Coordinates of C-alpha atoms and ligand atoms in Angstrom, one line a residue:
X13 CA 0.0 0.0 0.0
X14 CA 1.3 3.4 -0.9
X15 CA 0.7 4.9 2.6
X16 CA 2.8 2.1 4.2
X17 CA 5.6 2.9 1.7
X18 CA 5.4 6.6 2.6
X19 CA 5.7 5.7 6.3
X20 CA 8.6 3.4 5.7
X21 CA 10.3 6.2 3.9
X22 CA 9.7 8.7 6.7
X23 CA 10.6 6.2 9.4
X24 CA 14.0 5.5 7.8
X25 CA 14.9 9.2 7.8
X26 CA 14.9 10.9 11.2
X27 CA 15.1 14.3 9.4
X28 CA 13.0 16.1 6.8
X29 CA 12.6 14.3 3.4
X30 CA 11.7 16.4 0.4
X31 CA 8.4 15.8 -1.2
X32 CA 10.1 15.5 -4.6
X33 CA 12.3 12.7 -3.4
X34 CA 9.4 10.7 -1.9
X35 CA 7.1 11.2 -4.9
X36 CA 9.9 10.4 -7.4
X37 CA 10.8 7.2 -5.5
X38 CA 7.2 6.0 -5.2
X39 CA 6.3 7.1 -8.7
X40 CA 3.4 9.4 -7.7
X41 CA 2.7 13.1 -8.2
X42 CA 3.4 15.6 -5.4
X43 CA -0.3 16.2 -5.2
X44 CA -1.0 12.5 -4.7
X45 CA 1.7 12.4 -2.0
X46 CA 0.1 15.4 -0.2
X47 CA -3.3 13.6 -0.2
X48 CA -1.8 10.4 1.2
X49 CA 0.0 12.4 3.9
X50 CA -3.4 14.0 4.9
X51 CA -4.9 10.5 5.2
X52 CA -2.0 9.4 7.4
X53 CA -2.4 12.5 9.6
X54 CA -6.1 11.8 9.9
X55 CA -5.2 8.3 11.2
X56 CA -3.1 9.9 14.0
X57 CA 0.4 10.1 12.4
X58 CA 2.0 13.4 13.4
X59 CA 3.7 14.5 10.2
X60 CA 4.9 18.0 9.8
X61 CA 5.4 19.7 6.4
X62 CA 7.8 22.6 6.0
X63 CA 8.1 24.4 2.6
X64 CA 11.5 23.8 0.9
X65 CA 12.4 21.1 3.5
X66 CA 9.7 18.5 3.0
X67 CA 8.0 16.1 5.4
X68 CA 9.0 14.7 8.8
X69 CA 7.4 12.0 10.9
X70 CA 7.2 13.3 14.5
X71 CA 5.2 10.5 16.1
X72 CA 3.1 7.4 15.4
X73 CA -0.3 6.9 16.9
X74 CA -0.8 4.4 19.7
X75 CA -2.7 2.0 17.5
X76 CA -2.3 -1.6 16.6
X77 CA -2.7 -1.0 12.9
X78 CA -2.0 -4.0 10.7
X79 CA 0.8 -2.1 9.0
X80 CA 2.5 -1.3 12.3
X81 CA 2.3 -4.9 13.5
X82 CA 3.4 -6.3 10.2
X83 CA 6.4 -4.0 9.9
X84 CA 9.6 -5.8 10.7
X85 CA 7.7 -8.6 12.4
X86 CA 10.0 -11.2 10.8
X87 CA 7.9 -14.3 11.4
X88 CA 7.4 -17.1 9.0
X89 CA 3.6 -17.6 9.3
X90 CA 2.2 -16.0 12.5
X91 CA 0.7 -12.6 11.6
X92 CA 1.2 -12.9 7.9
X93 CA -2.4 -12.1 7.5
X94 CA -3.8 -9.5 9.9
X95 CA -7.3 -8.3 10.3
X96 CA -7.6 -5.1 12.3
X97 CA -10.8 -3.6 13.8
X98 CA -11.4 -0.5 15.9
X99 CA -14.3 -2.3 17.6
X100 CA -15.7 -5.9 17.3
X101 CA -18.1 -7.9 19.5
X102 CA -15.3 -10.5 20.1
X103 CA -12.1 -11.2 18.2
X104 CA -13.0 -14.9 18.8
X105 CA -16.1 -14.7 16.7
X106 CA -14.3 -13.0 13.9
X107 CA -11.4 -15.5 14.0
X108 CA -13.7 -18.5 14.2
X109 CA -15.6 -17.2 11.2
X110 CA -12.4 -16.7 9.2
X111 CA -11.1 -20.1 10.2
X112 CA -14.3 -21.7 9.0
X113 CA -13.9 -19.9 5.7
X114 CA -10.4 -21.3 5.3
X115 CA -8.1 -18.6 6.5
X116 CA -4.5 -19.9 6.8
X117 CA -2.7 -20.9 9.9
X118 CA -1.2 -17.8 11.6
X119 CA -4.0 -15.4 10.6
X120 CA -4.7 -13.0 13.5
X121 CA -7.6 -10.7 14.4
X122 CA -6.8 -7.6 16.5
X123 CA -9.3 -5.2 17.9
X124 CA -8.8 -2.0 19.8
X125 CA -11.9 -2.8 21.8
X126 CA -14.5 -5.5 22.2
X127 CA -18.2 -5.0 23.1
X128 CA -18.6 -8.7 24.0
X129 CA -15.1 -9.9 24.9
X130 CA -15.4 -13.2 26.6
X131 CA -13.5 -15.5 28.9
X132 CA -14.2 -19.1 29.7
X133 CA -17.7 -20.4 30.4
X134 CA -19.2 -17.2 28.8
X135 CA -17.6 -14.9 31.3
X136 CA -16.9 -11.3 30.5
X137 CA -13.6 -9.9 29.4
X138 CA -13.3 -6.1 29.9
X139 CA -11.8 -4.6 26.8
X140 CA -11.4 -0.9 27.0
X141 CA -10.4 1.0 23.9
X142 CA -6.8 1.6 23.0
X143 CA -5.6 0.2 26.4
X144 CA -5.1 -3.5 26.0
X145 CA -4.2 -6.2 23.5
X146 CA -7.2 -8.2 22.3
X147 CA -6.1 -10.8 19.8
X148 CA -7.3 -14.1 18.3
X149 CA -4.9 -16.4 16.4
X150 CA -5.9 -19.2 14.1
X151 CA -3.8 -22.3 14.3
X152 CA -4.1 -25.6 12.4
X153 CA -2.0 -28.0 14.4
X154 CA -1.7 -31.6 13.6
X155 CA -2.6 -32.8 17.0
X156 CA -5.4 -34.7 18.6
X157 CA -8.1 -32.6 20.3
X158 CA -7.0 -33.8 23.7
X159 CA -3.7 -32.1 23.2
X160 CA -5.3 -28.7 22.6
X161 CA -4.9 -27.5 26.2
X162 CA -1.1 -27.6 25.6
X163 CA -1.7 -24.7 23.2
X164 CA -3.0 -22.6 26.1
X165 CA 0.1 -23.4 28.1
X166 CA 2.3 -22.6 25.0
X167 CA 0.6 -19.3 24.6
X168 CA 0.9 -18.4 28.3
X169 CA 4.7 -19.2 28.2
X170 CA 5.0 -17.0 25.0
X171 CA 3.3 -14.1 26.6
X172 CA 5.4 -14.3 29.8
X173 CA 8.6 -14.5 27.6
X174 CA 7.5 -11.5 25.5
X175 CA 6.6 -9.4 28.5
X176 CA 10.0 -10.2 30.2
X177 CA 11.8 -9.3 27.0
X178 CA 10.0 -6.0 26.4
X179 CA 9.4 -4.7 30.0
X180 CA 11.7 -6.8 32.2
X181 CA 8.6 -7.6 34.3
X182 CA 8.3 -11.2 35.6
X183 CA 4.8 -12.7 35.2
X184 CA 3.5 -15.9 36.6
X185 CA 1.1 -18.4 35.1
X186 CA -1.8 -19.7 37.2
X187 CA -3.0 -22.9 35.6
X188 CA -4.5 -23.1 33.1
X189 CA -4.9 -19.7 31.5
X190 CA -4.2 -16.8 33.8
X191 CA -1.2 -14.4 33.5
X192 CA -0.5 -12.8 36.9
X193 CA 1.8 -10.2 38.3
X194 CA 2.0 -10.0 42.1
X195 CA -1.1 -12.3 42.3
X196 CA -3.2 -9.9 40.3
X197 CA -4.6 -10.8 36.9
X198 CA -2.9 -9.2 34.0
X199 CA -4.2 -11.3 31.2
X200 CA -6.1 -14.4 30.2
X201 CA -6.1 -17.0 27.4
X202 CA -9.1 -18.6 25.8
X203 CA -8.6 -21.6 23.5
X204 CA -11.5 -22.7 21.3
X205 CA -11.3 -25.8 19.2
X206 CA -13.0 -27.1 16.1
X207 CA -12.4 -30.8 15.8
X208 CA -13.4 -33.8 13.9
X209 CA -13.3 -37.1 15.7
X210 CA -9.6 -37.5 16.1
X211 CA -7.9 -34.5 14.6
X212 CA -8.2 -30.8 15.4
X213 CA -9.4 -28.9 12.3
X214 CA -8.4 -25.6 13.8
X215 CA -7.8 -23.9 17.1
X216 CA -8.4 -20.3 17.9
X217 CA -6.3 -18.9 20.7
X218 CA -7.6 -15.7 22.2
X219 CA -5.4 -13.4 24.2
X220 CA -6.5 -10.6 26.4
X221 CA -3.9 -8.5 28.1
X222 CA -4.1 -5.3 30.2
X223 CA -1.3 -3.0 28.9
X224 CA -1.9 0.7 29.4
X225 CA -5.0 0.5 31.5
X226 CA -5.4 2.6 34.6
X227 CA -7.1 1.1 37.6
X228 CA -10.5 2.4 36.7
X229 CA -10.8 0.4 33.5
X230 CA -10.1 -3.0 34.9
X231 CA -11.6 -5.2 37.6
X232 CA -10.6 -4.7 41.2
X233 CA -8.4 -7.8 41.4
X234 CA -6.6 -7.0 38.1
X235 CA -3.5 -5.1 37.1
X236 CA -1.9 -3.7 34.0
X237 CA 1.6 -3.5 32.7
X238 CA 1.5 0.3 33.0
X239 CA 0.5 0.0 36.6
X240 CA 3.4 -2.4 37.3
X241 CA 6.0 -0.7 35.2
X242 CA 4.9 2.8 36.1
X243 CA 5.2 3.9 32.5
X244 CA 3.4 3.6 29.2
X245 CA 4.1 0.5 27.2
X246 CA 4.5 0.4 23.4
X247 CA 1.6 -1.9 22.5
X248 CA 2.6 -2.6 18.8
X249 CA 6.1 -3.7 19.9
X250 CA 4.8 -5.9 22.7
X251 CA 2.3 -7.5 20.4
X252 CA 5.0 -8.2 17.8
X253 CA 7.1 -9.8 20.4
X254 CA 4.2 -12.0 21.6
X255 CA 3.7 -13.2 18.0
X256 CA 7.4 -14.0 17.6
X257 CA 7.5 -16.0 20.8
X258 CA 4.3 -17.8 19.9
X259 CA 5.8 -18.8 16.5
X260 CA 9.0 -19.9 18.2
X261 CA 7.3 -22.0 20.9
X262 CA 4.7 -23.4 18.4
X263 CA 7.5 -24.7 16.2
X264 CA 9.2 -26.2 19.3
X265 CA 6.0 -27.9 20.2
X266 CA 5.5 -29.3 16.7
X267 CA 9.0 -30.5 16.5
X268 CA 9.8 -31.8 20.1
X269 CA 6.3 -32.5 21.4
X270 CA 4.3 -31.3 24.4
X271 CA 6.9 -32.1 27.1
X272 CA 9.1 -29.3 25.7
X273 CA 6.4 -26.8 26.4
X274 CA 5.6 -28.2 29.8
X275 CA 9.2 -27.9 30.8
X276 CA 9.2 -24.2 29.9
X277 CA 5.8 -23.7 31.5
X278 CA 7.1 -25.0 34.8
X279 CA 9.5 -22.1 35.1
X280 CA 6.7 -19.6 35.0
X281 CA 4.1 -21.5 37.0
X282 CA 2.8 -20.2 40.3
X283 CA 0.5 -23.2 40.8
X284 CA 2.9 -26.1 41.0
X285 CA 4.0 -27.1 44.4
X286 CA 1.2 -25.2 46.1
X287 CA -1.9 -26.2 48.0
X288 CA -4.8 -25.4 45.7
X289 CA -8.5 -25.7 45.2
X290 CA -9.8 -26.4 41.8
X291 CA -13.5 -25.8 41.0
X292 CA -15.2 -27.0 37.9
X293 CA -18.9 -26.5 37.7
X294 CA -20.2 -27.8 41.0
X295 CA -17.2 -30.0 41.8
X296 CA -14.2 -29.0 43.9
X297 CA -10.9 -30.7 44.5
X298 CA -8.4 -29.6 47.1
X299 CA -4.8 -30.8 47.4
X300 CA -1.2 -30.3 46.4
X301 CA -0.5 -29.4 42.7
X302 CA 2.2 -32.0 42.0
X303 CA 2.6 -31.8 38.2
X304 CA 1.4 -31.3 34.7
X305 CA 0.5 -34.4 32.7
X306 CA 1.6 -34.8 29.1
X307 CA -1.7 -33.4 27.8
X308 CA -1.6 -30.3 29.9
X309 CA -3.9 -31.6 32.7
X310 CA -3.1 -30.5 36.3
X311 CA -2.2 -33.4 38.7
X312 CA -3.5 -32.9 42.2
X313 CA -2.6 -35.1 45.2
X314 CA -5.3 -34.9 47.8
X315 CA -4.8 -35.4 51.6
X316 CA -5.4 -39.2 51.3
X317 CA -2.5 -39.4 48.9
X318 CA -4.7 -40.0 45.8
X319 CA -3.6 -38.2 42.6
X320 CA -6.3 -36.9 40.3
X321 CA -6.0 -35.1 37.0
X322 CA -8.1 -32.1 36.1
X323 CA -8.4 -30.7 32.6
X324 CA -10.3 -27.5 33.3
X325 CA -11.4 -25.4 36.2
X326 CA -10.7 -22.4 38.3
X327 CA -7.7 -22.6 40.6
X328 CA -7.6 -20.8 44.0
X329 CA -4.3 -20.9 45.8
X330 CA -4.9 -21.8 49.4
X331 CA -3.0 -20.0 52.2
X332 CA -2.1 -23.2 54.0
X333 CA 0.9 -24.7 52.2
X334 CA 1.2 -28.4 51.8
X335 CA 3.8 -30.0 54.2
Ligands
BT5_205 C1 -9.9 -15.6 30.6 O1 -11.1 -16.2 31.0 O2 -9.1 -15.2 31.3 C2 -9.7 -15.6 29.1 C3 -9.8 -14.2 28.5 C4 -9.6 -14.1 27.1 C5 -9.9 -12.7 26.5 C6 -9.5 -12.6 25.1 S1 -9.5 -11.0 24.5 C7 -9.3 -11.5 22.9 C8 -10.2 -12.7 22.7 N1 -11.5 -12.3 22.3 C9 -12.4 -12.6 23.3 O3 -13.6 -12.4 23.3 N2 -11.8 -13.2 24.3 C10 -10.4 -13.4 24.1 P1 -11.4 -16.6 32.4 O4 -10.3 -17.4 33.1 O5 -12.8 -17.2 32.4 O6 -11.5 -15.2 33.2 C11 -12.6 -14.3 33.1 C12 -12.6 -13.5 34.4 O7 -11.5 -12.6 34.4 C13 -13.9 -12.6 34.5 O8 -14.9 -13.3 35.0 C14 -13.4 -11.5 35.4 O9 -13.4 -11.9 36.7 C15 -11.9 -11.4 35.0 N3 -11.6 -10.3 34.0 C16 -12.5 -9.8 33.1 N4 -11.8 -8.8 32.4 C17 -10.6 -8.7 32.9 C18 -9.5 -7.9 32.6 N5 -9.5 -7.0 31.6 N6 -8.4 -8.0 33.4 C19 -8.3 -8.9 34.4 N7 -9.3 -9.7 34.7 C20 -10.5 -9.6 34.0

């Protein structure tokens, strides 16, 4: 797209670039260039124009535009196709629809806000505009449906690694899908599966992350990266890093199997080794979280020494530690 080329041009030169030079290189008239610059300015790019000097890019808007995310992403297939929306009901619905229509593996849907962002079991996901990252990713893994929970663990690891890389903050993962910092919820993952009998046709991984939220726009028990880091976070750069880490870990998973992901997951887990209570629908199990099974299930040893496996549920960490 011509506007992306203009931006690339301006981003490469920290100083003024003459209109003649840009229009010549892009093979457009100076009038056409001026029109494209106006469109970019309307999208929030701060571009100054000075007679005889040319154009200069002063700042980019804090938006997750597909062009910003794609720029220097350097992945093989994750994020090669990006759908960007200002507002959607849920990125999950858009991605599920796209996957049904045959969108390739790695396609992502990004929204600046969601009116019906959802968590597990139809719960709500607060998605205030321009503050967080709301993303759904289409994967077409050659795995059996019962291995799909490993993709939740793989995504959680990737998010923690990306946050560490970009902010130096250390997150923790509460099984199965919560990203925490200092025991407060920073993000969550929702994995939805479309499967035939023994092979997953596609999986959509949804990621919700509080990035630049202030306390008013998130639930009481939640936190954001801005609150923890005490500074604004560059959302496009963080999103790019998440996509890179997902690709890296997904390839490791495909090549070396689930255990390689579980081994990484352990390093970020806050649940293992603790006394926990897992609730699923009306059932509760309390005991010591002793491990993760090869399919991503959580192994819990109760007080009679019996080990049970749970595949889904909400974990509460108990105050009383197991001795
Ligand atoms: C999750 O569910 O944590 C998965 C959230 C996935 C959201 C993403 S956003 C992009 C994609 N599109 C969607 O529509 N969804 C995905 P769960 O473990 O069920 O947690 C839900 C609970 O987290 C809610 O009941 C609230 O208590 C809490 N919660 C809601 N919004 C939150 C927020 N912004 N930050 C922290 N906690 C929140």
